[in-house]
N, CA, C and O atoms as a MOPAC input file, in Angstrom:
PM7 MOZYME 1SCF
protein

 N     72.98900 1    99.90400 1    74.50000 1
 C     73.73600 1   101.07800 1    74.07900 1
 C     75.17800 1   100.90100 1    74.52200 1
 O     75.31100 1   100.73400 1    75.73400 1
 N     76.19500 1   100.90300 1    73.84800 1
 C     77.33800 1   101.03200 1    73.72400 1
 C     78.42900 1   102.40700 1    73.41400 1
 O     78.63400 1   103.01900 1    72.36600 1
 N     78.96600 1   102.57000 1    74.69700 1
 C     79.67200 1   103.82000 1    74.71400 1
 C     81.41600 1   103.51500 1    74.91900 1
 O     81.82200 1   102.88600 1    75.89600 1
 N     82.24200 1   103.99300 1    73.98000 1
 C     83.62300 1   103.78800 1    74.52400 1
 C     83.89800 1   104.53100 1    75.82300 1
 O     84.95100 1   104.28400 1    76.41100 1
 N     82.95100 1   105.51600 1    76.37500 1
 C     83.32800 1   105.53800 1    77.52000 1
 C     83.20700 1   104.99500 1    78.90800 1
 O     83.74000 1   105.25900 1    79.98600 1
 N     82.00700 1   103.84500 1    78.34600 1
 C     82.05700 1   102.65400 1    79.40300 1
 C     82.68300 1   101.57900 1    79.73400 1
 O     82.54200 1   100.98300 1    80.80200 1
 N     83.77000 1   101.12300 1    78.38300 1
 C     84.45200 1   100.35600 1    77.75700 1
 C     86.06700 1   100.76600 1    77.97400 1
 O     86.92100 1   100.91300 1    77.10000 1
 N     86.20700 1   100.90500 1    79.49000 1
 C     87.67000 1   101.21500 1    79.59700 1
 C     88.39000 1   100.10600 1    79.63500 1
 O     88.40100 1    99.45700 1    80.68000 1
 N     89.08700 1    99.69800 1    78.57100 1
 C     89.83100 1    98.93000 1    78.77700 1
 C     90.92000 1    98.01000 1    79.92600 1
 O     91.27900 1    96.83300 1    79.94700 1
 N     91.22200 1    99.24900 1    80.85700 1
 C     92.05100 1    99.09000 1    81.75800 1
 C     90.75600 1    98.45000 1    82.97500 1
 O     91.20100 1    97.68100 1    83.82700 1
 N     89.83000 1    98.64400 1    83.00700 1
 C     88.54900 1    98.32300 1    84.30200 1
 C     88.48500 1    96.61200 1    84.17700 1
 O     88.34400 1    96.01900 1    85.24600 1
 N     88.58100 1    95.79200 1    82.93100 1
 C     88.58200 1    94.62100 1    82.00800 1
 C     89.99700 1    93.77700 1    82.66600 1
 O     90.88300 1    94.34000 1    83.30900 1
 N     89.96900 1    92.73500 1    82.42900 1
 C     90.72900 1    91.94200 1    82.49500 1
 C     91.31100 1    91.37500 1    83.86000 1
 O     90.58100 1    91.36100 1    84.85100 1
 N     92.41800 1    90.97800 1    83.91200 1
 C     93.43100 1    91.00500 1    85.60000 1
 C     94.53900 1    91.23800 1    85.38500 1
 O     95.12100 1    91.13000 1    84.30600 1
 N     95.05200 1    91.66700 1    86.62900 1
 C     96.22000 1    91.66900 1    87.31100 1
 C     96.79800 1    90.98600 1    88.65700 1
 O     96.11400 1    90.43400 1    89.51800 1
 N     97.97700 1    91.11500 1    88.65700 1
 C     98.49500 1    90.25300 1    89.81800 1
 C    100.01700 1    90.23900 1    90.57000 1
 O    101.06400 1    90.12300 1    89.93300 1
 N     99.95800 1    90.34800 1    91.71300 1
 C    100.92600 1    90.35700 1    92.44300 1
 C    101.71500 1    88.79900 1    93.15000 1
 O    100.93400 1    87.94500 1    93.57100 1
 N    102.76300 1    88.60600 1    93.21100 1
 C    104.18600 1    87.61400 1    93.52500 1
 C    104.47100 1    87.79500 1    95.16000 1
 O    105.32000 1    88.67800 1    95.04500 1
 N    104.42400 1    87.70300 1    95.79500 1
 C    105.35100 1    88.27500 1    97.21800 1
 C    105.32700 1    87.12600 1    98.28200 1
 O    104.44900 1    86.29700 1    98.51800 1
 N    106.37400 1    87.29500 1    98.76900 1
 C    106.74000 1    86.22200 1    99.60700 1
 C    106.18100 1    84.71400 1    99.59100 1
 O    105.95100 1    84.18300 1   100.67800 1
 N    105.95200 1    83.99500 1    98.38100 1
 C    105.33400 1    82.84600 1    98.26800 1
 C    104.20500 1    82.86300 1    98.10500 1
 O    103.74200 1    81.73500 1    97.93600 1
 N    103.40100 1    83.76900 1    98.06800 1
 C    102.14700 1    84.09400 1    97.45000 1
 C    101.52500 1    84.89800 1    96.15100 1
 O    102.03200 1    85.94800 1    95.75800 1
 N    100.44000 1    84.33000 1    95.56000 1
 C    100.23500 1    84.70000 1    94.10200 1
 C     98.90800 1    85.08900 1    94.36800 1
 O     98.07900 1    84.29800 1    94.81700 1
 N     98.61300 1    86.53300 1    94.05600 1
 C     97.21900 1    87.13600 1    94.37300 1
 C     96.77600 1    87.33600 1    93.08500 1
 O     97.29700 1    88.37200 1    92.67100 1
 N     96.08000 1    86.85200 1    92.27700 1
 C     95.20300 1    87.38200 1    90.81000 1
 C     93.81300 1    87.86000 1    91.24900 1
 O     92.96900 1    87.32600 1    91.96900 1
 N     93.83400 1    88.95300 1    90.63900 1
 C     92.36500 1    89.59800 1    90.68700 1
 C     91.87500 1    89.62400 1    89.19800 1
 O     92.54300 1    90.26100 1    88.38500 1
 N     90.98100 1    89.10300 1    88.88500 1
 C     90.20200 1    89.21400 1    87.72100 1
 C     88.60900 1    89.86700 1    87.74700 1
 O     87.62100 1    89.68100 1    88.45700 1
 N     88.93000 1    90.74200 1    86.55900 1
 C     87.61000 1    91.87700 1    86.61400 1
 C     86.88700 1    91.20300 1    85.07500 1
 O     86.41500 1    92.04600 1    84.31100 1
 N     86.81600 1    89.80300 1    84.67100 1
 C     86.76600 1    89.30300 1    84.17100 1
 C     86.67600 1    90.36600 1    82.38600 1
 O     87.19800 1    91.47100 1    82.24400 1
 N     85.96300 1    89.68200 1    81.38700 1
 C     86.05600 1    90.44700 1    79.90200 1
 C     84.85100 1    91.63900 1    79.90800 1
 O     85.04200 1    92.85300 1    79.83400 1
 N     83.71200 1    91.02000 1    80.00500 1
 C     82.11200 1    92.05600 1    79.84400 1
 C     82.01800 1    92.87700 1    80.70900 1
 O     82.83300 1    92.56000 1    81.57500 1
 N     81.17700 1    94.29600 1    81.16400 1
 C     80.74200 1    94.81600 1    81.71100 1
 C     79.98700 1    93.96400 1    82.28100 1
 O     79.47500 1    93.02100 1    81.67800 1
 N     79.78900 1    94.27300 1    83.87300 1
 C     78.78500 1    93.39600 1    84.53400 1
 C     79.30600 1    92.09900 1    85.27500 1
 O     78.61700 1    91.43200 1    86.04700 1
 N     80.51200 1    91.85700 1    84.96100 1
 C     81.27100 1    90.83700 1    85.84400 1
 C     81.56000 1    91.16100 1    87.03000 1
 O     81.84500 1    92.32200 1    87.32000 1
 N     81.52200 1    89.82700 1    88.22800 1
 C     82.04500 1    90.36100 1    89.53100 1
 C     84.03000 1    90.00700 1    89.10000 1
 O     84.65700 1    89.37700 1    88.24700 1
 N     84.31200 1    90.79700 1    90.20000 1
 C     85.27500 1    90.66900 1    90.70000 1
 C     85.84500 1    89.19500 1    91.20400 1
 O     85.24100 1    88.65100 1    92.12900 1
 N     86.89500 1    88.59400 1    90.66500 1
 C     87.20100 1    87.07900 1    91.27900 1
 C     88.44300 1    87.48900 1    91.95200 1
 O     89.01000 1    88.29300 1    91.21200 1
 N     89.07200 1    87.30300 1    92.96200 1
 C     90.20600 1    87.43700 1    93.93300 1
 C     90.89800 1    85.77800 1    93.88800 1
 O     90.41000 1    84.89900 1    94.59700 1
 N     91.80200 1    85.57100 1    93.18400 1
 C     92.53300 1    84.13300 1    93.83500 1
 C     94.09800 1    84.32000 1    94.46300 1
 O     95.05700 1    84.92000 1    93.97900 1
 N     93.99000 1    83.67100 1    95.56300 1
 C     95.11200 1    83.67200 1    95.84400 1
 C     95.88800 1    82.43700 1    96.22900 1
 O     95.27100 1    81.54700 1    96.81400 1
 N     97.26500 1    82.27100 1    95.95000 1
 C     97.93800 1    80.72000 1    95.93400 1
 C     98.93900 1    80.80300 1    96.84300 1
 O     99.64400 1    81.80600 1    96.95900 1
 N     99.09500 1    79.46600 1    97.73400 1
 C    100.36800 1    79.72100 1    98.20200 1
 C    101.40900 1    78.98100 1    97.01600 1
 O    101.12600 1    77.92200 1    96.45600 1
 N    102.44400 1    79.63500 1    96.80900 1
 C    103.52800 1    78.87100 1    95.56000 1
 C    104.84000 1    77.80600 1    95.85900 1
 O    105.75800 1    77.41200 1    95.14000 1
 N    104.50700 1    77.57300 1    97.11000 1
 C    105.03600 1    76.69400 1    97.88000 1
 C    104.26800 1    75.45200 1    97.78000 1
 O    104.79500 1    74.46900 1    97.26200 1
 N    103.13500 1    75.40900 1    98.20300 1
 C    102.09700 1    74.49300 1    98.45100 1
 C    101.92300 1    74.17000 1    97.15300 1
 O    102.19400 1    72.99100 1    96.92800 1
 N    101.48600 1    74.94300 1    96.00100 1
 C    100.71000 1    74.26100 1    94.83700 1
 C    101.13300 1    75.61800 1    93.71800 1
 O    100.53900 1    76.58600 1    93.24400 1
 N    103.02200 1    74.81000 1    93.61200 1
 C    103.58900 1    75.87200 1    92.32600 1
 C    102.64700 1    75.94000 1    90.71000 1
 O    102.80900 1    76.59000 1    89.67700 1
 N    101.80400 1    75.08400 1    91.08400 1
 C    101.20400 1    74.97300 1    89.66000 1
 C     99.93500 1    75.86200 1    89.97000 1
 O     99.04400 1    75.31300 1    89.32300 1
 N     99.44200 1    76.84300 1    90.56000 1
 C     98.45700 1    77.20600 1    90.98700 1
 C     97.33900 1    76.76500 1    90.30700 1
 O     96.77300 1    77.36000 1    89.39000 1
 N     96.89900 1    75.18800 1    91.02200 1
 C     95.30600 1    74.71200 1    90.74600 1
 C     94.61700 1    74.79900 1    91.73700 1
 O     93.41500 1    74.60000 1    91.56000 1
 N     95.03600 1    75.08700 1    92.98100 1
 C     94.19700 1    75.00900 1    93.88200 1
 C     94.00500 1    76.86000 1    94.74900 1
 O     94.67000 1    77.06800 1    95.76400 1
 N     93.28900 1    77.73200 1    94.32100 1
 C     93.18200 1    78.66500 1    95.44400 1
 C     93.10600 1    78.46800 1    96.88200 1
 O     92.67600 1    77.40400 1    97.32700 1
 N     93.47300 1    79.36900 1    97.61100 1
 C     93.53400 1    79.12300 1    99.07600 1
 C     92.38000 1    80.36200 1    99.57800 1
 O     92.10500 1    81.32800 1    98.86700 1
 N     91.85700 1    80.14100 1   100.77100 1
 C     91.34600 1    81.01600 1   101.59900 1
 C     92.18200 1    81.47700 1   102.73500 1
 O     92.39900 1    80.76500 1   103.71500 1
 N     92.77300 1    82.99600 1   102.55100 1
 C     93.24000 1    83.56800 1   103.55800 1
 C     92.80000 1    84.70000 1   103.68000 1
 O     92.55300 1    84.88000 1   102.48800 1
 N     92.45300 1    85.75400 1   104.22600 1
 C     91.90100 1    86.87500 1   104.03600 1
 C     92.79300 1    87.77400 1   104.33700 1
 O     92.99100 1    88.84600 1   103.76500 1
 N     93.44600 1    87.23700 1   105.43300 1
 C     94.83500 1    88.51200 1   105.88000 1
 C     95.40500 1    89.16800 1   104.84000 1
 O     95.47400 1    90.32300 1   104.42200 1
 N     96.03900 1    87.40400 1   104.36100 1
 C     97.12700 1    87.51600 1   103.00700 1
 C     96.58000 1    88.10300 1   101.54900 1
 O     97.19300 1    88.53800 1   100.57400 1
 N     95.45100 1    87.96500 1   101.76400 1
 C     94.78100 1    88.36900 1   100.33600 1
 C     94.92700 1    90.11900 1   100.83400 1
 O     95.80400 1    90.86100 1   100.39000 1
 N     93.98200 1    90.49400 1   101.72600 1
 C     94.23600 1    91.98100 1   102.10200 1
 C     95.48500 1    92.69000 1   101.70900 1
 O     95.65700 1    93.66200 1   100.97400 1
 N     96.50700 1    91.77900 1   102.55000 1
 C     97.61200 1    92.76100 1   102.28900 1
 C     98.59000 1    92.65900 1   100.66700 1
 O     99.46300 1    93.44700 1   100.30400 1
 N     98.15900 1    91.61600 1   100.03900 1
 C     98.50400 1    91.85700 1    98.88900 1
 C     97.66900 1    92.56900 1    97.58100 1
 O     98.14700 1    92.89700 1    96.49500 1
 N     96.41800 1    92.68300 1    98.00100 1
 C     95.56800 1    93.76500 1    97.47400 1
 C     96.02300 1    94.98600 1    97.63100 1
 O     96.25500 1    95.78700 1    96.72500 1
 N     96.17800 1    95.17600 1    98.95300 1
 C     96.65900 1    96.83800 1    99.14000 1
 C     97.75100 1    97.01500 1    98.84000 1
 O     98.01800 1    98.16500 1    98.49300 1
 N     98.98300 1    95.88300 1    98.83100 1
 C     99.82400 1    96.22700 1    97.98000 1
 C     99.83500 1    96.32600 1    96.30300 1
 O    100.43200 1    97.19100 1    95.66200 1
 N     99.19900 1    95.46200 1    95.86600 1
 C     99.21000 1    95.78800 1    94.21500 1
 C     98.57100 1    96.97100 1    93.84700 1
 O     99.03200 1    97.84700 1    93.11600 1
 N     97.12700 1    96.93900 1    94.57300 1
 C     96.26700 1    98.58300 1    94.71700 1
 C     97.25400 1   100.01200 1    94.43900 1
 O     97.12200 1   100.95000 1    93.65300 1
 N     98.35100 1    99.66700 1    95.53800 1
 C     99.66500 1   101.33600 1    95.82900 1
 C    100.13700 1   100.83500 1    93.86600 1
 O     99.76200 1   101.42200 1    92.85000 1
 N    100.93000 1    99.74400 1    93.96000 1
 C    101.52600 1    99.54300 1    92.73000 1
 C    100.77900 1    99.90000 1    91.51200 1
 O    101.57100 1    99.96700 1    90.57200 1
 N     99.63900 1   100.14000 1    91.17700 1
 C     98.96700 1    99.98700 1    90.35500 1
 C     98.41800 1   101.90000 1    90.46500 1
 O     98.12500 1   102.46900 1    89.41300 1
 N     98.37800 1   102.38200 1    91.30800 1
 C     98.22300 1   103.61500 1    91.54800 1
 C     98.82500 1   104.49900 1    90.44600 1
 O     98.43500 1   105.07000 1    89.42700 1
 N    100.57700 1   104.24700 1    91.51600 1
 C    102.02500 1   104.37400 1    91.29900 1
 C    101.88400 1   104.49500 1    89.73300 1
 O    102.34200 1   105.53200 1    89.25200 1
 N    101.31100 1   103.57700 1    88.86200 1
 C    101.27400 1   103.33000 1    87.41000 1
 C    100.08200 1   104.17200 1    86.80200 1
 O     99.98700 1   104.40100 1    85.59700 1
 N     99.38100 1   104.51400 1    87.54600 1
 C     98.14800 1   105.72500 1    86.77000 1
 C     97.57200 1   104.64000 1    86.28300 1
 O     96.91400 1   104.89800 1    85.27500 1
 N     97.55500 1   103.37400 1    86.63900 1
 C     96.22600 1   102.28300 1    85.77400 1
 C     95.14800 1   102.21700 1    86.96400 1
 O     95.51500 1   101.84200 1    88.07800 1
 N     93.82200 1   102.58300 1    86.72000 1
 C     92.91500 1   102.59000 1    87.58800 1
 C     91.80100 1   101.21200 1    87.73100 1
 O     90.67800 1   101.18900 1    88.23400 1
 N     92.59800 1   100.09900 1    87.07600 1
 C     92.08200 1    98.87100 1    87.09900 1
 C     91.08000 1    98.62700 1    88.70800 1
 O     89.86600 1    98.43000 1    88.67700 1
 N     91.89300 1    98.69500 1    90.00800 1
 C     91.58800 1    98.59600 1    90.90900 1
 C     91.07100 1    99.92400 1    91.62000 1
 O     91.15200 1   100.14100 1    92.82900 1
 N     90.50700 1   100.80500 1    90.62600 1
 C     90.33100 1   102.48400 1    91.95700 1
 C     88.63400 1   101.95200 1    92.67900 1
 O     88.05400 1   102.51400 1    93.60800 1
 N     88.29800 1   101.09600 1    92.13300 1
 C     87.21400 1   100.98600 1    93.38500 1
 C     86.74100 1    99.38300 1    93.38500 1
 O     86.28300 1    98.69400 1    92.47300 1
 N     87.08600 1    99.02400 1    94.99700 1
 C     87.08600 1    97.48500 1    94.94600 1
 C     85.14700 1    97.07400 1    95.33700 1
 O     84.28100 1    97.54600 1    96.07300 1
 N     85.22500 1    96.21700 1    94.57400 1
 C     83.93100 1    95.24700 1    94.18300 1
 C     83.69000 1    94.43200 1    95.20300 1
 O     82.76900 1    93.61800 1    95.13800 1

């Protein structure tokens, strides 16, 4: 069963934040039912971002920053993290 009100467009896809040499993409991939993918790059290390990094700090605080930014915008892509 298929409802456009399960089908919010804005819940779909990614977004992503730039800051201080770091590149945070969150992808809520295309289908209903996808997890959540978090990558984050340093753009120093690997300007071509092929390689994700594991940081958790840096990922945190650029989550909670795109999270406010994304608020700020009334897009509720991120109102409840996965």
């Amino acid at each position: 069963v298929c409802s456009s009100d399960l089908l919010d467009n804005k819940a779909f896809g990614w977004r992503a934040i730039r800051k201080n040499g770091y590149k945070l993409v969150v992808d809520n991939g295309t289908v209903p039912g996808t997890s959540r993918k978090k990558l984050l790059y340093d753009l120093s290390a690997d300007p071509f971002e092929n390689n994700p990094i594991h940081n958790p700090d840096k990922e945190r605080e650029l989550f909670d920053i795109l999270s406010s930014e994304l608020a700020a915008q009334n897009d509720n892509f991120l109102l409840e993290e996965q």
